[in-house]
Coordinates of C-alpha atoms and ligand atoms in Angstrom, one line a residue:
M8 CA -5.7 30.0 -7.9
N9 CA -8.0 28.3 -5.4
T10 CA -7.2 28.8 -1.7
K11 CA -8.7 27.1 1.3
S12 CA -7.9 27.5 5.1
V13 CA -8.1 24.8 7.6
D14 CA -6.8 24.0 11.1
V15 CA -4.9 20.9 10.1
L16 CA -3.6 19.6 6.8
I17 CA -2.9 15.9 6.7
I18 CA -0.8 14.5 3.8
G19 CA -1.8 10.9 3.0
A20 CA -5.0 8.8 3.7
G21 CA -3.3 5.6 4.8
P22 CA -3.9 4.3 8.3
S23 CA -1.8 7.0 9.9
G24 CA -3.5 9.9 8.1
C25 CA -7.0 8.4 8.7
V26 CA -6.4 7.9 12.5
S27 CA -5.2 11.5 12.9
A28 CA -8.0 12.9 10.8
A29 CA -10.7 11.0 12.7
Y30 CA -9.3 12.2 16.1
L31 CA -9.0 15.8 15.1
H32 CA -12.4 15.8 13.5
Q33 CA -13.9 14.3 16.7
K34 CA -12.3 17.3 18.5
G35 CA -14.1 19.8 16.3
L36 CA -11.1 21.0 14.3
T37 CA -11.3 21.5 10.5
V38 CA -9.2 18.9 8.7
Q39 CA -8.2 18.6 5.1
V40 CA -6.6 15.3 3.9
I41 CA -4.7 15.3 0.7
E42 CA -4.2 11.9 -1.0
K43 CA -2.1 11.5 -4.1
S44 CA -3.7 8.3 -5.4
K45 CA -7.3 7.1 -6.0
F46 CA -8.6 4.5 -3.6
P47 CA -8.6 1.5 -3.5
R48 CA -4.8 1.4 -4.1
F49 CA -2.3 -1.3 -3.3
V50 CA 0.1 -0.8 -0.4
I51 CA 2.2 -3.4 1.4
G52 CA 1.8 -3.9 5.2
E53 CA -0.9 -6.6 5.7
S54 CA -0.3 -8.2 9.0
L55 CA -1.5 -5.9 11.9
L56 CA -0.6 -5.9 15.6
P57 CA -3.2 -6.0 18.4
R58 CA -2.0 -2.7 19.7
S59 CA -3.4 -0.8 16.8
M60 CA -6.9 -2.1 17.6
E61 CA -6.9 0.3 20.6
H62 CA -6.1 3.2 18.2
F63 CA -8.9 2.4 15.8
K64 CA -11.4 2.0 18.7
E65 CA -10.5 5.2 20.3
V66 CA -11.1 7.2 17.1
G67 CA -14.3 5.4 16.1
L68 CA -12.8 3.4 13.2
L69 CA -13.2 -0.1 14.6
D70 CA -16.8 -0.8 13.6
C71 CA -16.2 -0.1 9.9
L72 CA -13.3 -2.5 9.9
E73 CA -15.2 -5.2 11.7
A74 CA -17.8 -5.0 9.0
M75 CA -15.2 -6.0 6.4
N76 CA -14.8 -9.6 7.8
F77 CA -11.0 -9.6 7.5
E78 CA -9.1 -12.8 8.5
K79 CA -8.6 -12.8 12.2
K80 CA -5.0 -12.9 13.4
K81 CA -4.8 -14.4 16.9
G82 CA -1.0 -14.9 17.0
A83 CA 1.8 -15.7 14.6
R84 CA 3.8 -18.8 13.6
F85 CA 7.5 -18.9 13.0
I86 CA 9.0 -22.0 11.3
R87 CA 12.5 -23.1 10.5
N88 CA 12.7 -26.4 8.7
E89 CA 10.9 -28.8 11.1
E90 CA 11.0 -26.4 14.1
V91 CA 7.9 -24.4 15.0
C92 CA 7.3 -21.5 17.4
L93 CA 3.7 -20.4 17.8
F94 CA 2.8 -17.2 19.6
D95 CA -0.8 -16.9 20.9
F96 CA -1.7 -13.3 21.7
S97 CA -4.1 -14.5 24.4
K98 CA -1.0 -15.7 26.3
K99 CA 0.9 -12.4 26.6
Y100 CA 2.3 -10.6 29.6
T101 CA 0.7 -7.2 29.0
E102 CA -3.1 -6.7 29.2
G103 CA -4.6 -5.7 25.9
W104 CA -6.1 -6.9 22.7
N105 CA -5.6 -10.6 21.9
W106 CA -6.3 -10.4 18.2
T107 CA -6.2 -8.3 15.2
W108 CA -6.5 -8.9 11.4
Q109 CA -4.6 -10.0 8.2
V110 CA -5.8 -7.5 5.6
P111 CA -5.5 -6.7 1.9
R112 CA -4.5 -3.1 2.4
A113 CA -6.4 -1.8 -0.6
D114 CA -9.7 -2.8 1.0
F115 CA -8.6 -2.0 4.6
D116 CA -7.4 1.5 3.7
K117 CA -10.5 2.2 1.6
A118 CA -12.7 1.2 4.5
L119 CA -10.9 3.6 6.8
A120 CA -11.0 6.5 4.3
D121 CA -14.7 5.9 3.5
E122 CA -15.5 6.0 7.2
I123 CA -13.7 9.3 7.8
I124 CA -15.5 10.8 4.8
R125 CA -18.8 9.5 6.2
K126 CA -17.9 11.3 9.5
G127 CA -17.4 14.5 7.6
V128 CA -13.7 14.8 6.8
D129 CA -12.8 16.1 3.4
I130 CA -10.2 13.9 1.5
A131 CA -8.9 15.4 -1.8
F132 CA -8.0 12.2 -3.8
E133 CA -5.7 12.4 -6.7
W134 CA -4.1 15.6 -5.5
A135 CA -0.4 15.5 -4.4
V136 CA 1.3 17.8 -2.1
T137 CA 4.2 19.4 -4.0
D138 CA 5.4 22.2 -1.8
I139 CA 5.0 23.7 1.7
K140 CA 6.1 27.0 3.0
F141 CA 6.1 27.6 6.7
E142 CA 5.8 31.0 8.4
G143 CA 6.1 30.1 12.1
T144 CA 3.6 27.4 12.8
N145 CA 1.4 28.6 9.9
S146 CA 1.9 27.0 6.4
K147 CA 0.9 27.4 2.8
T148 CA 0.8 24.0 1.0
T149 CA 0.7 23.7 -2.8
I150 CA -1.3 20.7 -4.1
K151 CA -1.4 19.6 -7.7
D152 CA -3.7 17.2 -9.6
N153 CA -3.0 15.0 -12.7
Q154 CA -3.9 17.8 -15.1
G155 CA -1.5 20.2 -13.5
N156 CA -4.1 22.3 -11.7
E157 CA -2.8 23.9 -8.5
K158 CA -4.5 24.9 -5.2
T159 CA -3.2 26.4 -2.0
I160 CA -4.1 25.2 1.5
N161 CA -3.4 27.4 4.5
A162 CA -3.1 25.4 7.7
K163 CA -2.2 26.0 11.3
F164 CA -0.5 22.6 11.5
V165 CA 0.6 19.9 9.0
I166 CA 0.7 16.2 9.8
D167 CA 2.8 14.4 7.2
S168 CA 1.5 10.8 6.9
S169 CA 2.7 10.4 3.4
G170 CA 4.3 7.0 3.9
Y171 CA 7.0 6.2 1.4
G172 CA 6.1 9.6 -0.3
R173 CA 8.1 11.1 2.6
V174 CA 6.9 14.6 1.6
L175 CA 8.4 16.6 4.5
P176 CA 11.6 14.6 4.9
R177 CA 12.3 15.4 1.2
L178 CA 11.2 19.0 1.2
L179 CA 12.9 19.9 4.5
D180 CA 16.0 17.7 4.2
L181 CA 15.1 15.5 7.2
E182 CA 16.2 12.2 5.7
K183 CA 18.7 10.2 7.7
P184 CA 20.2 6.8 6.8
S185 CA 18.7 3.9 8.9
P186 CA 21.2 2.3 11.2
L187 CA 19.7 -1.2 10.2
P188 CA 21.5 -3.3 7.6
K189 CA 20.3 -3.0 4.1
H190 CA 17.5 -5.4 3.4
S191 CA 15.0 -5.7 0.6
S192 CA 11.8 -7.6 -0.2
I193 CA 9.9 -9.0 -3.1
F194 CA 6.2 -9.9 -2.8
T195 CA 2.9 -10.5 -4.5
H196 CA -0.6 -11.9 -3.9
V197 CA -1.8 -15.3 -5.1
K198 CA -5.1 -17.0 -5.6
D199 CA -4.5 -19.6 -2.9
S200 CA -6.2 -22.5 -4.7
N201 CA -4.2 -25.2 -2.8
R202 CA -5.0 -23.7 0.6
P203 CA -5.5 -26.5 3.1
L204 CA -8.6 -26.5 5.3
G205 CA -8.5 -25.5 8.9
K206 CA -5.9 -23.5 10.8
E207 CA -3.0 -24.5 8.5
G208 CA -4.7 -22.7 5.7
T209 CA -5.2 -19.4 7.4
I210 CA -2.4 -19.0 9.9
I211 CA 0.1 -16.2 9.3
T212 CA 3.6 -17.7 9.1
F213 CA 7.1 -16.5 8.9
D214 CA 9.2 -19.3 7.3
V215 CA 13.0 -18.9 8.0
V216 CA 14.6 -20.4 4.9
K217 CA 18.2 -19.2 5.6
P218 CA 19.5 -17.5 8.7
Q219 CA 18.9 -14.0 7.2
V220 CA 16.2 -14.8 4.8
W221 CA 12.5 -15.5 5.5
I222 CA 9.2 -15.8 3.7
W223 CA 5.9 -14.4 4.8
V224 CA 2.6 -16.1 4.2
I225 CA -0.4 -14.0 5.0
P226 CA -3.7 -15.6 4.1
F227 CA -6.7 -13.3 3.6
S228 CA -10.4 -14.0 4.1
N229 CA -11.1 -13.4 0.4
G230 CA -9.2 -16.6 -0.6
N231 CA -6.0 -14.8 -1.7
T232 CA -2.7 -14.9 0.2
S233 CA 0.2 -12.5 0.3
I234 CA 3.6 -14.0 -0.1
G235 CA 6.9 -12.2 0.2
V236 CA 10.6 -12.9 0.6
V237 CA 12.8 -10.7 2.8
G238 CA 16.6 -10.8 3.0
P239 CA 19.8 -8.8 2.7
T240 CA 19.8 -6.7 -0.5
E241 CA 22.7 -8.6 -2.0
F242 CA 20.8 -11.9 -1.5
I243 CA 17.7 -10.5 -3.3
E244 CA 19.9 -9.0 -6.1
S245 CA 21.6 -12.4 -6.6
Y246 CA 18.5 -13.7 -8.3
K247 CA 18.3 -12.9 -12.0
G248 CA 15.4 -12.3 -14.4
N249 CA 12.1 -10.4 -13.9
T250 CA 10.4 -10.2 -10.5
T251 CA 8.1 -13.1 -11.4
E252 CA 11.1 -15.3 -12.2
M253 CA 13.0 -14.1 -9.1
L254 CA 10.1 -14.8 -6.7
S255 CA 9.2 -18.1 -8.2
E256 CA 12.8 -19.2 -7.8
M257 CA 13.0 -18.0 -4.2
L258 CA 9.8 -19.8 -3.2
K259 CA 11.6 -23.1 -3.9
L260 CA 13.6 -22.4 -0.7
S261 CA 10.5 -23.1 1.4
K262 CA 10.2 -26.8 2.2
H263 CA 6.9 -26.1 4.0
Y264 CA 5.2 -24.0 1.3
Y265 CA 6.7 -25.1 -1.9
N266 CA 3.9 -27.5 -2.9
R267 CA 1.1 -25.1 -1.8
F268 CA 2.4 -22.3 -4.0
K269 CA 4.0 -24.3 -6.9
G270 CA 2.5 -23.2 -10.2
V271 CA -0.1 -20.9 -8.6
D272 CA -0.6 -17.7 -10.6
F273 CA 0.6 -14.4 -9.2
L274 CA -2.2 -11.8 -9.1
F275 CA 0.2 -9.0 -10.1
D276 CA 3.9 -8.8 -11.1
P277 CA 5.8 -9.1 -7.8
I278 CA 7.0 -5.8 -6.4
C279 CA 10.5 -5.4 -5.2
I280 CA 11.3 -2.8 -2.5
K281 CA 15.0 -2.4 -2.0
N282 CA 16.6 -1.1 1.2
Y283 CA 13.2 -0.4 2.8
S284 CA 14.5 0.8 6.3
K285 CA 14.1 4.6 6.6
S286 CA 14.9 7.1 9.3
V287 CA 14.7 10.9 9.9
K288 CA 16.6 13.5 11.7
Q289 CA 13.6 14.8 13.7
L290 CA 10.0 13.8 14.1
Y291 CA 8.5 17.3 14.5
G292 CA 9.3 21.0 13.9
E293 CA 7.5 24.3 14.1
G294 CA 4.0 23.7 12.7
Y295 CA 4.5 20.0 11.6
A296 CA 4.8 16.5 12.8
L297 CA 5.8 13.3 10.9
T298 CA 3.8 10.1 11.6
G299 CA 3.9 6.6 10.3
N300 CA 6.2 5.5 7.5
S301 CA 7.1 9.1 6.5
S302 CA 9.1 9.1 9.7
E303 CA 10.7 5.8 10.5
F304 CA 10.4 2.3 9.1
L305 CA 12.4 -0.6 10.5
D306 CA 11.7 -4.0 9.1
P307 CA 8.6 -6.2 8.3
V308 CA 9.7 -9.1 10.4
F309 CA 7.5 -8.3 13.4
S310 CA 4.7 -6.4 11.5
S311 CA 5.2 -3.3 13.5
G312 CA 4.7 -0.7 10.7
V313 CA 1.0 -0.1 10.9
A314 CA 1.0 -0.2 14.7
F315 CA 3.6 2.6 14.7
A316 CA 1.7 4.4 12.0
T317 CA -1.4 4.5 14.2
E318 CA 0.4 5.0 17.5
S319 CA 2.3 8.0 16.2
S320 CA -0.6 9.5 14.4
L321 CA -2.9 9.3 17.4
V322 CA -0.3 10.7 19.8
A323 CA 0.6 13.5 17.3
A324 CA -3.1 14.4 16.8
K325 CA -3.7 14.7 20.5
L326 CA -0.8 17.0 20.9
V327 CA -1.9 19.1 17.9
A328 CA -5.4 19.4 19.3
R329 CA -3.9 20.6 22.6
Q330 CA -1.6 23.1 20.9
L331 CA -4.3 24.6 18.8
N332 CA -6.4 24.9 22.0
G333 CA -3.7 27.2 23.3
E334 CA -1.8 24.7 25.5
K335 CA 1.9 24.6 25.6
V336 CA 3.1 21.2 24.2
D337 CA 6.5 19.6 24.9
W338 CA 6.9 17.8 21.6
E339 CA 10.3 16.5 22.4
N340 CA 9.2 14.7 25.5
E341 CA 5.6 13.9 24.7
Y342 CA 6.1 12.9 21.1
T343 CA 9.7 12.1 20.1
N344 CA 10.7 10.4 23.3
H345 CA 7.5 8.3 23.4
I346 CA 7.8 7.2 19.8
K347 CA 11.6 6.6 20.2
K348 CA 11.0 4.3 23.2
G349 CA 8.8 2.0 21.1
V350 CA 11.1 2.2 18.0
D351 CA 14.1 1.4 20.2
V352 CA 12.4 -1.8 21.6
F353 CA 11.5 -3.0 18.1
S354 CA 14.9 -2.1 16.7
S355 CA 16.5 -4.3 19.3
Y356 CA 14.2 -7.2 18.3
V357 CA 14.8 -6.7 14.6
K358 CA 18.6 -6.6 15.2
E359 CA 18.4 -9.7 17.4
W360 CA 16.3 -11.5 14.7
Y361 CA 19.1 -11.0 12.2
T362 CA 21.9 -11.9 14.7
E363 CA 19.8 -15.1 15.2
N364 CA 19.7 -14.6 19.0
L365 CA 16.0 -14.2 18.8
Q366 CA 15.6 -17.3 16.6
T367 CA 17.7 -19.2 19.2
L368 CA 15.1 -18.2 21.8
F369 CA 12.1 -18.9 19.6
F370 CA 13.1 -22.4 18.6
H371 CA 14.7 -23.5 21.9
R372 CA 13.0 -26.5 23.5
P373 CA 11.6 -26.9 26.1
E374 CA 9.9 -23.5 25.9
N375 CA 9.9 -21.2 28.9
P376 CA 6.3 -20.0 29.2
E377 CA 7.2 -17.0 31.3
I378 CA 9.7 -15.7 28.8
K379 CA 7.5 -16.5 25.9
E380 CA 4.5 -14.5 27.2
K381 CA 6.8 -11.5 27.7
I382 CA 8.1 -11.7 24.2
C383 CA 4.6 -12.3 23.0
A384 CA 3.6 -8.9 24.5
V385 CA 6.3 -7.2 22.4
L386 CA 5.1 -9.0 19.3
A387 CA 1.6 -7.8 20.0
G388 CA 2.9 -4.2 19.9
Y389 CA 2.8 -3.6 23.7
V390 CA 6.3 -2.0 23.7
W391 CA 5.6 0.8 26.1
D392 CA 5.0 -1.5 29.1
E393 CA 8.1 -1.1 31.2
T394 CA 7.0 -3.6 33.8
N395 CA 7.9 -6.2 31.1
P396 CA 11.7 -6.9 31.5
F397 CA 11.8 -7.8 27.8
V398 CA 10.7 -4.2 27.1
K399 CA 12.7 -2.4 29.7
K400 CA 15.9 -4.3 29.1
H401 CA 15.3 -4.8 25.4
D402 CA 18.9 -4.2 24.5
R403 CA 20.2 -7.0 26.7
A404 CA 17.4 -9.4 27.5
V405 CA 17.3 -11.3 24.2
S406 CA 21.1 -11.6 23.8
S407 CA 21.6 -12.7 27.4
M408 CA 19.0 -15.4 27.2
A409 CA 20.4 -16.6 23.8
H410 CA 23.9 -16.7 25.4
L411 CA 22.6 -18.8 28.3
I412 CA 20.9 -21.3 25.9
R413 CA 24.1 -21.7 23.9
M414 CA 26.2 -22.2 27.1
E415 CA 23.6 -24.8 28.3
S416 CA 23.7 -26.7 25.0
Q417 CA 27.5 -26.9 25.1
Q418 CA 27.5 -28.6 28.5
Ligands
LIG516 P1 0.9 4.5 3.8 O1 0.0 3.5 4.1 O2 2.0 4.3 2.8 O3 0.0 5.8 3.3 C1 0.6 6.9 2.8 C2 -0.3 7.6 1.8 O4 0.3 8.9 1.5 C3 -0.4 6.8 0.5 O5 -1.8 6.5 0.3 C4 0.2 7.7 -0.6 O6 -0.5 7.7 -1.8 C5 0.0 9.1 0.1 N1 1.0 10.1 -0.4 C6 2.3 9.9 -0.7 N2 2.9 11.0 -1.2 C7 1.9 11.9 -1.2 C8 1.9 13.3 -1.7 N3 3.0 13.9 -2.2 N4 0.7 14.0 -1.5 C9 -0.4 13.3 -1.1 N5 -0.4 12.0 -0.7 C10 0.7 11.4 -0.7 N6 3.5 -3.1 8.3 C11 2.8 -3.8 9.0 O7 2.2 -3.3 10.0 N7 2.6 -5.2 8.8 C12 3.3 -5.8 7.8 O8 3.1 -7.0 7.6 C13 4.2 -5.0 7.0 N8 4.8 -5.6 6.0 C14 5.7 -4.8 5.2 C15 6.5 -5.4 4.2 C16 7.4 -4.6 3.5 C17 8.3 -5.2 2.5 C18 7.5 -3.2 3.8 C19 8.5 -2.4 3.0 C20 6.7 -2.6 4.7 C21 5.8 -3.4 5.5 N9 5.0 -2.8 6.5 C22 4.3 -3.6 7.3 C23 5.1 -1.4 6.7 C24 3.8 -0.7 6.2 O9 3.8 -0.7 4.8 C25 3.8 0.8 6.7 O10 4.3 0.9 8.0 C26 2.4 1.4 6.7 O11 1.7 1.2 5.4 C27 2.5 2.8 7.1 O12 1.2 3.5 7.0 P2 1.2 5.0 6.6 O13 -0.2 5.4 6.9 O14 2.3 5.7 7.4 O15 1.6 5.1 5.1

């Protein structure tokens, strides 16, 4: 059997795996990425947050993305019947990037993977990690290809960026039920032949069609648009038929988009992901760290998935580089506590979205520009800025404001 030894083994070549790999390679460490599929491959998660632009820039992955001419995302629009709330990332409390992209992930992830290969990182495509044995911080990983061939990789550290593959959570029994309510989603891409000209055609929109149910519309620069419905699992399951029939029926709930997408062909059979929220018992252990979706996934409503994937992978890669350089690393403080801080802020916003407190704030008129810019900073992914009271007091700020608005409207 073939054996190879490297400093760091990374499972998965999504944005999380590519950011870690680019950083560690920059630091002169030997890296092996193992990727189960062949790229380009479809994955959901197409609306990015400005925060992740910092990560791509820091590891030298921004230029390859700029060359792709993806649709620019300068904010986000939320609509509920006739009410509209528009966030503009240039009007946010925290300093930082004012824009990002709306991306078909097959192209986006391939651009990242191609670039790290060009820089000299080895990605083994169509090889899946099937087993890992740890001896202290050292590990022996078994990988398998489609023909059943096996190889072993010895590594001093493993970063699990396997997304919904959740390799280490499964192998090491780290899965934990998410505290969020059970929600599901059904989505596809369409050839957006009725796309209106101008901003209306390209703006990313979250259309609230029922208090707990919303539709995303994410237009891409290639003329296609991603559409998806998100809601409680029992709501999604209440629709009968195949996924095309289910999604076609659900789209009728959108007054705003019904005509645009009526009769438009789906580019693939809609995919349904049930109970998508995931959590884990721990984010690291001796010789490994979990990053991106293989650790925690909350909810798509604020597009935080990729930003967390790249934040966690960059922080983890920095800690791995220091540890392999002989430094003592406090993983609990420097990794878990940091990631948990951001996850806790977004968890509060996700919860408050579904309690409708956040919707009360979004659609209340007249708008309060000072509050709006603080919430806008959160929606841009700047959830570690504790000078922002809507970050620091995330568990109370939204509900208190919504309470005040309701009291006011009763007077
Ligand atoms: P992935 O991008 O999933 O990459 C993991 C890689 O690991 C894959 O390529 C996979 O093939 C590989 N792999 C898996 N198992 C193995 C194995 N055994 N061996 C080797 N390789 C393996 N996020 C956003 O930021 N914006 C959004 O708009 C958004 N919308 C979403 C909508 C829905 C309905 C859902 C469920 C999620 C959404 N997300 C969104 C979240 C987003 O999908 C993820 O957060 C993001 O893709 C995580 O990136 P990653 O690199 O961790 O994992």
